[in-house]
Structure formats: C-alpha cells, structure tokens
Short mmCIF file of C-alpha atoms in Angstrom, two decimals:
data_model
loop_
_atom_site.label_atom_id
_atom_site.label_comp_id
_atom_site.label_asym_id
_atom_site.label_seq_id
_atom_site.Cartn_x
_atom_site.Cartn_y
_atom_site.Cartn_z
CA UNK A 6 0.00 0.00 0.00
CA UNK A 7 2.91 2.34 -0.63
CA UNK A 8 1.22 4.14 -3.37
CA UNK A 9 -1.76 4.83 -2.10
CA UNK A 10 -2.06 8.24 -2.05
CA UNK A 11 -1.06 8.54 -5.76
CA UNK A 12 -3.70 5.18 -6.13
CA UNK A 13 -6.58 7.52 -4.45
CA UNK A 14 -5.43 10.47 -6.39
CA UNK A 15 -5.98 8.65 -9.69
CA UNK A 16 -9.23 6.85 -8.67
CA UNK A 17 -10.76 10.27 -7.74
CA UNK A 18 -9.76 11.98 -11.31
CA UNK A 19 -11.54 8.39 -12.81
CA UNK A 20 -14.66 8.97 -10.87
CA UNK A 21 -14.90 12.40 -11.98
CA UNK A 22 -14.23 10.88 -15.97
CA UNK A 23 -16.95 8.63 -15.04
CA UNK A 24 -19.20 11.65 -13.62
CA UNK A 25 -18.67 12.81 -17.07
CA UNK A 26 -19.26 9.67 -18.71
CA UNK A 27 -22.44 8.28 -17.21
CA UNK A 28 -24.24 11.82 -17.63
CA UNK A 29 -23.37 12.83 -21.19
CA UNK A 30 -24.26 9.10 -21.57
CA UNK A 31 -27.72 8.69 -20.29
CA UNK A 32 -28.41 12.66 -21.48
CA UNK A 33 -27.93 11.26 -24.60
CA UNK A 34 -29.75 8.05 -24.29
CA UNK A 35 -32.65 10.50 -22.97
CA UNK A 36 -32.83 12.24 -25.73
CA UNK A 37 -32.62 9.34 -28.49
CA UNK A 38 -35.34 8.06 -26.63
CA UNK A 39 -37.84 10.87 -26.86
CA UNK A 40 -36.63 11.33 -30.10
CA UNK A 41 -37.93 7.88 -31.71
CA UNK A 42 -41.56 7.26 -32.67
CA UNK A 43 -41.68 5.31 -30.07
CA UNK A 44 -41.77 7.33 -27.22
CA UNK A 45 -45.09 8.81 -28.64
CA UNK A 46 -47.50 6.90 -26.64
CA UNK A 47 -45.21 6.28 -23.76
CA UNK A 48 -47.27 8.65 -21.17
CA UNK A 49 -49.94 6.64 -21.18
CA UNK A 50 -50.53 4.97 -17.43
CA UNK A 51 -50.97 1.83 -18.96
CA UNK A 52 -47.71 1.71 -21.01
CA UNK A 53 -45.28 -0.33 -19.20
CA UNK A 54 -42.61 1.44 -21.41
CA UNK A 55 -43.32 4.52 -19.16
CA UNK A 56 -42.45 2.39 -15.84
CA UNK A 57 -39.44 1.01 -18.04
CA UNK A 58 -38.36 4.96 -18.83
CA UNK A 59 -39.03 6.04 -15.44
CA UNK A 60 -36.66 3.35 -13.88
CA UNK A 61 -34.21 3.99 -16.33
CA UNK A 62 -33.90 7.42 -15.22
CA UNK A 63 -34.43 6.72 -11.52
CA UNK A 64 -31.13 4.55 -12.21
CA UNK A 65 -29.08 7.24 -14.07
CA UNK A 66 -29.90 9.39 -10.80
CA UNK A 67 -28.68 6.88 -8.56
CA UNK A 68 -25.41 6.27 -10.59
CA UNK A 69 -24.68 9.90 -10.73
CA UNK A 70 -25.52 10.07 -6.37
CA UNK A 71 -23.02 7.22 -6.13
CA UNK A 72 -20.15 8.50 -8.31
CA UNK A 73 -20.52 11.90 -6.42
CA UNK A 74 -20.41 10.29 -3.09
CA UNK A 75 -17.84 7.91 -3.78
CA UNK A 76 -15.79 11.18 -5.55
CA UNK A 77 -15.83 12.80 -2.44
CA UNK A 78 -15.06 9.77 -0.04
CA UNK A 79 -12.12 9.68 -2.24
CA UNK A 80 -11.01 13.48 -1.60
CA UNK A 81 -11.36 12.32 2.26
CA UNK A 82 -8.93 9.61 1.54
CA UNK A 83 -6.36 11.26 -0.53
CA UNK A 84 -6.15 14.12 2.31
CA UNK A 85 -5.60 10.62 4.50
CA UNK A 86 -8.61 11.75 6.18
CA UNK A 87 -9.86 8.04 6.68
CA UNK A 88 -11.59 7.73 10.30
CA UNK A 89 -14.03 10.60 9.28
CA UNK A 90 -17.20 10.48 10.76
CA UNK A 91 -18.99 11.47 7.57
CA UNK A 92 -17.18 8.54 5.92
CA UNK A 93 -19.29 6.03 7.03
CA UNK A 94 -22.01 7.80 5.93
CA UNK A 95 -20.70 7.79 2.86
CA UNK A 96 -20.35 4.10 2.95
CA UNK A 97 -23.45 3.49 3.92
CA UNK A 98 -25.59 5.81 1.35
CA UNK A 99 -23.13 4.31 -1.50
CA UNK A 100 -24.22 0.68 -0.72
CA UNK A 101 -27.51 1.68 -0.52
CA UNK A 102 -28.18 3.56 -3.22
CA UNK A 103 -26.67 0.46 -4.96
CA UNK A 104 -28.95 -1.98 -3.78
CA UNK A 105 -31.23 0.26 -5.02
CA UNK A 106 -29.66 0.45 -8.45
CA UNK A 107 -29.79 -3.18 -8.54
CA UNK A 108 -33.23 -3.85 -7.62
CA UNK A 109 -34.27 -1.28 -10.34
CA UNK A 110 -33.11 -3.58 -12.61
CA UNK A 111 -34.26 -6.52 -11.56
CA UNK A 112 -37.90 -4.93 -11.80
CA UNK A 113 -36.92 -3.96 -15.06
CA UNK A 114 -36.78 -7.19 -16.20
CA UNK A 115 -40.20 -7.92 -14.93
CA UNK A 116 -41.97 -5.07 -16.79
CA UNK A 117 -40.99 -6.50 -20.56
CA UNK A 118 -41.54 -3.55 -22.14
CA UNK A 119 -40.63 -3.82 -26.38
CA UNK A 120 -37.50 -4.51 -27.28
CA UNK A 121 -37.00 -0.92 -28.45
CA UNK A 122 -37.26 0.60 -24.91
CA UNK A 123 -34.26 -2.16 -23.53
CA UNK A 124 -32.49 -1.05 -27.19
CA UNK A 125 -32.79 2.85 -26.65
CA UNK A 126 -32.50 2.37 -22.43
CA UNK A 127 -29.79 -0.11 -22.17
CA UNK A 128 -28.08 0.45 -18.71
CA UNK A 129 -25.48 -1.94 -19.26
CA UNK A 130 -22.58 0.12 -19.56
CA UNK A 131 -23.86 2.14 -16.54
CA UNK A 132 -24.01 -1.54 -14.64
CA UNK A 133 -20.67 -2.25 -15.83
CA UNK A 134 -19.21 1.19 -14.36
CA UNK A 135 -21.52 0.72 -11.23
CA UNK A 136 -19.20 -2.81 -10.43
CA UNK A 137 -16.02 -0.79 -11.36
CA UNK A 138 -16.39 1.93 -8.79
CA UNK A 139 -17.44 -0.91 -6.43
CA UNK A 140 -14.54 -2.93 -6.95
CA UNK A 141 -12.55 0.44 -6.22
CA UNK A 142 -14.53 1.15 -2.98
CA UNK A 143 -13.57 -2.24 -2.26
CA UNK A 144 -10.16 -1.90 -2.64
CA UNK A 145 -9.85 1.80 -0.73
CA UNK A 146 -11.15 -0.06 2.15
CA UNK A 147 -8.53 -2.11 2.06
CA UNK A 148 -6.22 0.77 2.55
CA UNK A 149 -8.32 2.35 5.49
CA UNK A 150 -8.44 -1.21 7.10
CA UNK A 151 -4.27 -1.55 6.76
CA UNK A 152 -3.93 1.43 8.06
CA UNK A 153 -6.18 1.24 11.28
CA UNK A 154 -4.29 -1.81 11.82
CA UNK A 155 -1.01 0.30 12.11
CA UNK A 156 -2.79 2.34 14.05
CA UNK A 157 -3.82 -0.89 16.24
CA UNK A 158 -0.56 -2.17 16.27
CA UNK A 159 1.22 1.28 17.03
CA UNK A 160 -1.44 1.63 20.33
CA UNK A 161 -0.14 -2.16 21.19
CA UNK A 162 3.31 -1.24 21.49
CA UNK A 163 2.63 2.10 23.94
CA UNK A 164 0.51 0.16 26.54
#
C-alpha cells in the first residue's frame, strides 16, 4: 500500500471521468429516446414502457448520487482523512443507493416492455461502471483497514 495516495489520487480523477461519462451518456440516451416514434404513446398509465423509462432514469440518478459520493469519499482519503465520521455515511448511502440500483433492474426485467425501450435504455454500460467503482470502494477499504491496523498495532506497542 505504498502508493496509495497517488492510487486515491488517480481513482478520484476516474470517478470524476466517469461523472462525465455516465451523464453525457444517459443525457444522450434521454434524448434518443424521446426522439424515436416510439416514445409517442409512452405517457400513457398503462404503457409499461413509461415504468421502463421512469426506472431507467431513476437509475441514471442513482449512478450519478453514487459516483458523487464515492468522488468525495475519495477526496477524504487522498487528504488521508480516513476515520471521518462522515465517511461512514458515505459508505453506507453508496451501498444503498446500490442496492437500489440493482433492484431497479431486476424490476426492469419484470416489466418486458418492447424490445426498443431495452435497445434505446440499455443500462449496461452504466451496470458495468456501477461494479467498477465498487470494486474500487472495495479496494480503498482495504487501505483504510491496513492502516487502522497500524494504528492498532502502534497503540499495542505504547501500553
């Protein structure tokens, strides 16, 4: 874990690629969308295509909450401010908000909407970036839990 400040500083520059990313992305997926024919009837309360949209935009929401949060856990880390209180907050709201993201898509599958809403909607890249900034949280909890067990260690020796 000797590089870990330069790892954090990189991994906070990605997220904020990824900010970018995800909502010129799904901006653009928006706007194909309501651009085809057909997105015509999709207001309609009976259209499961609506539900489909709405979730797909519910999601793009949620990715964009948990890039943001995870970009600024990542500023707390870099200034090796790890045991902040906020932190776990952080944490916390992150995993949430990706349970949510998850179950959001499993619902999706239940609504089977045409296959022109899962063409024009696809969230798979957004998944796919969703499991990268995951497996980063993961590993930048690897480098607050080595170094609270330096901590432990050092607070061993002095008693």
């Amino acid at each position: 874990m000797k590089n870990s400040n330069k790892s954090a500083s990189f991994t906070k520059y990605f997220i904020l690629f990824s900010i970018l990313i995800a909502l010129i992305s799904n901006v653009i997926a928006v706007i194909n969308f309501l651009s085809n024919d057909i997105s015509n009837g999709l207001w309609s309360i009976t259209n499961k295509g609506l539900y489909y949209f709405l979730s797909f935009v519910i999601q793009a929401i949620i990715l964009l909450l948990i890039l943001f949060l995870m970009y600024q856990f990542m500023q707390n880390v870099e200034s090796k401010d790890y045991f902040n209180v906020n932190n776990s907050d952080k944490i916390f709201l992150i995993a949430t908000l990706t349970v949510l993201y998850g179950g959001l898509n499993m619902m999706k599958g239940y609504l089977k909407p045409p296959i022109e809403y899962k063409t024009l909607l696809d969230t798979s890249v957004d998944t796919n970036l969703l499991l990268i900034i995951l497996s980063i949280a993961t590993l930048t909890y690897l480098i607050i839990y080595d170094e609270s067990k330096k901590i432990k260690e050092e607070n061993d020796l002095t008693i």
